Coordinates of C-alpha atoms in Angstrom, one line a residue:
X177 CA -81.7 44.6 -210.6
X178 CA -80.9 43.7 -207.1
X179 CA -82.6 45.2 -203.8
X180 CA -81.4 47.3 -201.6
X181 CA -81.2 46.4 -197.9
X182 CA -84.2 48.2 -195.7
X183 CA -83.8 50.1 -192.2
X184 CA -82.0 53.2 -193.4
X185 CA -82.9 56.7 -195.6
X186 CA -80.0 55.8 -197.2
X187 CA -81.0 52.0 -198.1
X188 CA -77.8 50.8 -195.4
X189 CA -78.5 48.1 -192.9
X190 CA -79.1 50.2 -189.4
X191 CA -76.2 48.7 -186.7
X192 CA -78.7 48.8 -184.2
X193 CA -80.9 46.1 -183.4
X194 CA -84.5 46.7 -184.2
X195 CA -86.8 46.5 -181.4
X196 CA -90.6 45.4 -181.7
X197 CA -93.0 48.0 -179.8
X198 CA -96.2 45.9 -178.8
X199 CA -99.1 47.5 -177.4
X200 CA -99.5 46.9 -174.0
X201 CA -103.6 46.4 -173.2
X202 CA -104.9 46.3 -169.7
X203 CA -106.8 43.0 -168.2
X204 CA -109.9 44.1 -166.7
X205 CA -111.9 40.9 -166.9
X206 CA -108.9 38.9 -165.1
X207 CA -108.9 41.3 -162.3
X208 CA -109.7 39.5 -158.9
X209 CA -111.7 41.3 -156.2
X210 CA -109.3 42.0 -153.2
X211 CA -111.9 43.8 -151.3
X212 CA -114.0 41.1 -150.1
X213 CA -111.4 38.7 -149.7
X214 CA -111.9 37.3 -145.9
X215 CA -107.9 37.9 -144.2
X216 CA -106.9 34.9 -142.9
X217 CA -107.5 34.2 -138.9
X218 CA -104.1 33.1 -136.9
X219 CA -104.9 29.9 -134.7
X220 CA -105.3 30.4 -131.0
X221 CA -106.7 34.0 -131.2
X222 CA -110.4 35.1 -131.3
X223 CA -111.6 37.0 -134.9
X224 CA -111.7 40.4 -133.1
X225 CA -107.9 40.4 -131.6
X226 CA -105.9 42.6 -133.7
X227 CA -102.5 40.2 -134.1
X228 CA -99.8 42.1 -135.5
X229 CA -97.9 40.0 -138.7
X230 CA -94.3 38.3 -137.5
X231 CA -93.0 41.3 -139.8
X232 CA -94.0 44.0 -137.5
X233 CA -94.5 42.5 -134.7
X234 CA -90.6 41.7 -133.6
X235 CA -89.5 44.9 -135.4
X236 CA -88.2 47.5 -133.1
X237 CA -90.7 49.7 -133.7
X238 CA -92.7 47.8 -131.3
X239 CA -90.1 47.3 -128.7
X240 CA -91.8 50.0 -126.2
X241 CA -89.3 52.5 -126.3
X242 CA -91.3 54.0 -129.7
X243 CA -93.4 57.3 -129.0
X244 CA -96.5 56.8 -130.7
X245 CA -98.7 59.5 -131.7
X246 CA -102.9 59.5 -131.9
X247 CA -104.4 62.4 -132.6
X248 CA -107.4 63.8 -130.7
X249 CA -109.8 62.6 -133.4
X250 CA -108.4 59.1 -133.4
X251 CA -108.8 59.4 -129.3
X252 CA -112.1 60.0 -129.8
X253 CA -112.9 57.5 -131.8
X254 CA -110.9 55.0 -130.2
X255 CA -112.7 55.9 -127.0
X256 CA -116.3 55.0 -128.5
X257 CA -115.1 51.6 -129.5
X258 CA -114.5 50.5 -125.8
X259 CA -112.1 48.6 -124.3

């Protein structure tokens, strides 16, 4: 009494390969806090200067020819901040 091969109904080898489904669990113990990471300062500017990155800040989006837009809120706000 010989067996007969597994993966089928019929008792047939399947021709396609079998794949192995793993459950996929989430890691939230390893999850680092982003939020109160400190961003790192570039040498030869104060903390408060806003310095755009090399990646935006040679982009032509920057070039002065660019319409920006704030709206009146924004104004506002940027207004009670000072100069």
């Amino acid at each position: 009494s010989g067996s007969t091969p597994s993966g089928t109904p019929s008792g047939q080898a399947s021709p396609a390969r079998s794949v192995e489904i793993i459950e996929k669990r989430g890691r939230y113990g390893d999850l680092e806090d982003v939020c109160s990471r400190k961003n790192p300062r570039l040498d030869g500017h104060p903390a408060e200067d806003f310095v755009l990155p090399p990646a935006f800040g040679h982009s032509p989006l920057f070039d002065g020819c660019t319409k920006v837009v704030v709206s009146d809120a924004e104004k506002t706000i940027l207004g009670d901040m000072g100069p």
